[in-house]
Coordinates of C-alpha atoms and ligand atoms in Angstrom, one line a residue:
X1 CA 59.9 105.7 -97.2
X2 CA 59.6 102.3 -98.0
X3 CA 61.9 100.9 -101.1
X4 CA 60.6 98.7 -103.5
X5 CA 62.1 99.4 -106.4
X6 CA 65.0 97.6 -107.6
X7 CA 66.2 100.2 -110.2
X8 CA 66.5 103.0 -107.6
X9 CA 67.4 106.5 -109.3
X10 CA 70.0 108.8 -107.3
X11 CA 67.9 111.6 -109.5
X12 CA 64.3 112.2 -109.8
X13 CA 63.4 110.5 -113.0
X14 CA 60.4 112.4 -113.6
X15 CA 62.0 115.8 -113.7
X16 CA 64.4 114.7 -115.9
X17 CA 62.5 113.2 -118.3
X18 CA 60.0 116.3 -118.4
X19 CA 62.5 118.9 -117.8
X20 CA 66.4 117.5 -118.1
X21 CA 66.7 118.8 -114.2
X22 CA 68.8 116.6 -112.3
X23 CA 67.1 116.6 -108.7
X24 CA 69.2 114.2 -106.3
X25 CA 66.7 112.1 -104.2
X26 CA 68.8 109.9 -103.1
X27 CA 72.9 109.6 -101.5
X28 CA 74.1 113.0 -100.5
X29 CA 73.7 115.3 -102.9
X30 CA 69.7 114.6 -101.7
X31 CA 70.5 115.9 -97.9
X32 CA 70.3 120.0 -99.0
X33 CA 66.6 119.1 -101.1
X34 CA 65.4 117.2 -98.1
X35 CA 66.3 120.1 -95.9
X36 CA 64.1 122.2 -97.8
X37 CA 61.4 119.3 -98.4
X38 CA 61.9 117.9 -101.3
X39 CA 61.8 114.0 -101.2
X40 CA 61.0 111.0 -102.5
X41 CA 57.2 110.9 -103.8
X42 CA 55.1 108.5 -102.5
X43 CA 53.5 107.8 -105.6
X44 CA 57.2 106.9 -107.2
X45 CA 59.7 106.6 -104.8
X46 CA 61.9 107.3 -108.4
X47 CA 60.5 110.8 -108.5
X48 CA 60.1 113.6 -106.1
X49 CA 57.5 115.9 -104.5
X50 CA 58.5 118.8 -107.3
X51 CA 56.8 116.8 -110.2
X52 CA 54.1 115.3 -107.5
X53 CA 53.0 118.9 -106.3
X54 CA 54.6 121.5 -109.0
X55 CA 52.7 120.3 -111.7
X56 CA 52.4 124.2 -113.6
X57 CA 56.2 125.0 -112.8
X58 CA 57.3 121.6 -114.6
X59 CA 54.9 121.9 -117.2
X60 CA 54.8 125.7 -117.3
X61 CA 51.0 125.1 -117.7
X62 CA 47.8 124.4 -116.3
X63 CA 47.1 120.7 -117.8
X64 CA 48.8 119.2 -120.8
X65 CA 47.2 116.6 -123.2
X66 CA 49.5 113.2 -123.1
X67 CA 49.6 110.0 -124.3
X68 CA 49.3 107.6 -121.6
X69 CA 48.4 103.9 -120.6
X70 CA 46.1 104.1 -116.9
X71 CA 45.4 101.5 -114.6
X72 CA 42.3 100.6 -112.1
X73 CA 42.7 98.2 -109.7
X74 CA 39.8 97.2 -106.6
X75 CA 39.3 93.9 -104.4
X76 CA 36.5 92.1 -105.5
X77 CA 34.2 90.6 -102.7
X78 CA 35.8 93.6 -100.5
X79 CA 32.1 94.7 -99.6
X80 CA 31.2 91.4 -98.5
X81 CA 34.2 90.4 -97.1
X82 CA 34.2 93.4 -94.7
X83 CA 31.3 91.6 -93.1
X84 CA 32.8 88.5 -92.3
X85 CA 36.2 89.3 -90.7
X86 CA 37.5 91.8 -88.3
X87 CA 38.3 95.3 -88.8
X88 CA 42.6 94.1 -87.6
X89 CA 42.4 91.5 -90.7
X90 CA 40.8 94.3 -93.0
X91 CA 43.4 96.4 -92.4
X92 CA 45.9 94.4 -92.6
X93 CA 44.0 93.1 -96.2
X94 CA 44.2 96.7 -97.1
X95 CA 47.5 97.0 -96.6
X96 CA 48.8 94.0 -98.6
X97 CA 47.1 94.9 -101.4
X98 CA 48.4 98.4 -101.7
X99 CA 51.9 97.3 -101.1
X100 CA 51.7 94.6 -103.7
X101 CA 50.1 97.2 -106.3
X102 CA 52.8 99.5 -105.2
X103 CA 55.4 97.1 -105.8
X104 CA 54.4 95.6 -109.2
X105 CA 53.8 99.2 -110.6
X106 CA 56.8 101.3 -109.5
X107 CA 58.7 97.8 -110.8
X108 CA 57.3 99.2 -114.5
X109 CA 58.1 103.0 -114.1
X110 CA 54.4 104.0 -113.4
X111 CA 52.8 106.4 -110.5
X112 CA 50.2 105.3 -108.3
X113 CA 48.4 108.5 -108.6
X114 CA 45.1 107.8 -106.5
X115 CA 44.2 105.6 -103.4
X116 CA 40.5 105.0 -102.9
X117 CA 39.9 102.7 -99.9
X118 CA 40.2 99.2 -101.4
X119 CA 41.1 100.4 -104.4
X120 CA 43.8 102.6 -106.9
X121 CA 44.7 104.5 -110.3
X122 CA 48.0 104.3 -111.7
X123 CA 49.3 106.5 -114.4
X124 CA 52.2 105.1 -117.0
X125 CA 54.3 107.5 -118.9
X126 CA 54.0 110.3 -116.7
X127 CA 56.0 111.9 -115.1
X128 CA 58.7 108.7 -116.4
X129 CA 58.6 108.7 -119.6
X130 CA 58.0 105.0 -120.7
X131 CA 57.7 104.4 -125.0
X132 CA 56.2 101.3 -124.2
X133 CA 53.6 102.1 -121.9
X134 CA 51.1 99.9 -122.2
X135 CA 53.2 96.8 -122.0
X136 CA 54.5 98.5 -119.1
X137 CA 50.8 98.8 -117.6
X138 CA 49.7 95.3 -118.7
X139 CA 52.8 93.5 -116.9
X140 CA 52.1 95.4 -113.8
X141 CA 48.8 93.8 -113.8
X142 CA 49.8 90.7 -114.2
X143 CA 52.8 91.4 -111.1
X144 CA 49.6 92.6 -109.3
X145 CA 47.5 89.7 -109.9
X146 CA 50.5 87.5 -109.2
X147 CA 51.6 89.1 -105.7
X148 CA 47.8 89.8 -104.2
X149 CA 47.0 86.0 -105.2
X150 CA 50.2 84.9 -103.3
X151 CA 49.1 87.2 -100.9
X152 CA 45.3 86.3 -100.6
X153 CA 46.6 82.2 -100.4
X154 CA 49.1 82.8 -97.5
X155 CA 46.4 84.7 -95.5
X156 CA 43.7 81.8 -96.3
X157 CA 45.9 79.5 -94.7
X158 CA 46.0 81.3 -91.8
X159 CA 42.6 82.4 -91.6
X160 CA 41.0 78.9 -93.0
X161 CA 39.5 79.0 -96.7
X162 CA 36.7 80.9 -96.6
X163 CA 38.3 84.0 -96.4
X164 CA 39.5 84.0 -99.9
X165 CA 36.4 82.9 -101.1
X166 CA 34.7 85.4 -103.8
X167 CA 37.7 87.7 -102.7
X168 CA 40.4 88.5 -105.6
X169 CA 41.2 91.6 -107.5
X170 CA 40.1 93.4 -110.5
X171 CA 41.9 95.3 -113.1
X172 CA 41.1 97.3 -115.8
X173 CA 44.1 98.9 -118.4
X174 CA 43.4 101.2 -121.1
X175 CA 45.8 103.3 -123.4
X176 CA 44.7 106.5 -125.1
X177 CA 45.4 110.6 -124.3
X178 CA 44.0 111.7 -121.3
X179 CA 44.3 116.0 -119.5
X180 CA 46.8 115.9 -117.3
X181 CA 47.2 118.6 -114.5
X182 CA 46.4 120.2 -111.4
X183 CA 42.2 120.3 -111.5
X184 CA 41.9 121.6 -108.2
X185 CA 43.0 124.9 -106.7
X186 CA 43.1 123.3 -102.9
X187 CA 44.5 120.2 -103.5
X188 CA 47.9 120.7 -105.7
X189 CA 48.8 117.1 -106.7
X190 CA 48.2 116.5 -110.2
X191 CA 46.0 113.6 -111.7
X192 CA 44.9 112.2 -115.3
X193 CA 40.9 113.0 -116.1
X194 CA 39.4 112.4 -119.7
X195 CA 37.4 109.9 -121.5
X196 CA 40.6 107.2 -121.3
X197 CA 40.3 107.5 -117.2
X198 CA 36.5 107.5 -117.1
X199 CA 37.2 104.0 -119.5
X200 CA 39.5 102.4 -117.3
X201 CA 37.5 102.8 -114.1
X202 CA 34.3 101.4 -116.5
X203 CA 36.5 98.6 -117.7
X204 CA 37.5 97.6 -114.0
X205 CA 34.2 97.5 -112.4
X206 CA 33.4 94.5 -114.8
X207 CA 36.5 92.6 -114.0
X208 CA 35.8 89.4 -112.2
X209 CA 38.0 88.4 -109.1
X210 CA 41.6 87.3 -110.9
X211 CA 40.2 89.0 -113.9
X212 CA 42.6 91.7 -116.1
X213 CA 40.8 93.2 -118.5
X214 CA 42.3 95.0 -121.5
X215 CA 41.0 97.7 -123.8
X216 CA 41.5 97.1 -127.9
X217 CA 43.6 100.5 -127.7
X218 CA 46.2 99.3 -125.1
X219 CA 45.8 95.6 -126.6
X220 CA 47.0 96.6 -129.9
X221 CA 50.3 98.8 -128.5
X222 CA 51.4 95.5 -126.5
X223 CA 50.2 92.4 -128.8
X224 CA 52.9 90.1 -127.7
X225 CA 51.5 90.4 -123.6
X226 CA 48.1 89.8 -124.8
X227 CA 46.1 86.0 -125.4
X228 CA 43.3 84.7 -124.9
X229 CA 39.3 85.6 -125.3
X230 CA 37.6 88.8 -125.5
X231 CA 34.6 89.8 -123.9
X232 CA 31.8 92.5 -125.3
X233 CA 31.3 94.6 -123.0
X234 CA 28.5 97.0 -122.2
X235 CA 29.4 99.9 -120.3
X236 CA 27.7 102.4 -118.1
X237 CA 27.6 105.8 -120.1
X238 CA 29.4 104.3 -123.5
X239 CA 26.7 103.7 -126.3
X240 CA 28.3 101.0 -128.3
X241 CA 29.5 97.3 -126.5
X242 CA 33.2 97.6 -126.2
X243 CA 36.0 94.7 -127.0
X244 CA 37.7 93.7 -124.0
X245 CA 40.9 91.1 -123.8
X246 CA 40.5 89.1 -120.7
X247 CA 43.9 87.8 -119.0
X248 CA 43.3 86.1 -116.0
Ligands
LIG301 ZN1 60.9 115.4 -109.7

């Protein structure tokens, strides 16, 4: 397991926070878990696989309703750069940019709760409980933005310019209350669904390479991380435009 983050727990965070269980995942008091496989999670290396896959016993219910700030990030250009350079340098594009999303989000306490090819969901505020959650979310984008564009510049200089060109990535952040739980009986990790999620994802797929766009709802619980214009937005399945804050 790789370790990113700086602030690393010696107990799971998540099932404290939820349940005020101390599980060790990390020094010795860790070995006897580990034994009986319970380890670091690899959607938080600050929690563990009980709160990943034991959704119901933590919660001692199906789903719960939460308060929560989610985050979409993709490559922009992905589809069109997959057609100009090898399947090795893919790959290895791939890889940078999950590691960098990674990085920047376990840095503010969140999960990465999906991975979709070139792309990813993260979840603030659950399991860690984080009061301010949407500046948490927001400044992960910005560490995202900040790492993958470091990222993308080192590998244009080694691959020549036009790799970078039209190639950046997109993300969307949106705060609201969103179902959390296990929604599948053959897959037991948990996930976030609900009209906040199904925003997010809409709000991403209009980000422009570089682009961060921010919901009204997550803009107005972090004011201070959030300048510059807004866009009107009109999105698939949503009747009325929607205000976006663009930080790019
Ligand atoms: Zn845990």
């Amino acid at each position: 397991m790789v370790s990113a983050v700086s602030n690393e727990a010696r107990i799971c965070r998540g099932c404290w926070d939820q349940m005020h269980m101390p599980v060790p995942i990390r020094g010795p008091l860790a070995l006897p878990f580990r034994a009986v496989g319970i380890t670091q999670s690899k959607m938080n290396p600050n929690i563990c696989t009980i709160c990943e896959r034991s959704f119901r016993y933590v919660k001692k219910e199906r789903h719960i309703s939460a308060s929560a700030s989610i985050l979409f990030a993709d490559i922009r250009g992905f589809t069109q750069l997959s057609e100009r350079v090898s399947p090795i340098l893919l790959s290895e594009i791939i890889s940078l940019f999950h590691d960098d999303c990674a990085k920047a989000i376990w840095a503010h306490d969140g999960i990465v709760n999906k991975q979709m090819g070139d792309g990813l969901m993260a979840i603030f505020n659950f399991p860690i409980k984080t009061e301010r959650h949407a500046a948490a979310a927001i400044s992960a984008a910005r560490e995202i933005q900040r790492r993958c564009a470091a990222a993308l510049q080192e590998l244009a200089q080694r691959h020549g310019e036009q790799l970078a060109q039209g190639i950046g990535v997109g993300i969307g952040v949106h705060t609201g209350q969103v179902e959390i739980g296990e929604f599948s009986t053959l897959r037991s990790d948990f996930t976030a669904i609900g009209g906040t999620v199904n925003l997010t994802a809409r709000l991403e797929s209009q980000a422009g390479p570089g682009e961060i766009l921010v919901s009204a709802e997550a803009a107005a619980a972090a004011p201070e991380f959030v300048t510059g214009a807004t866009r009107m937005l009109t999105l698939k399945g949503i009747e009325n435009p929607v205000p976006a804050h663009i930080l790019s």
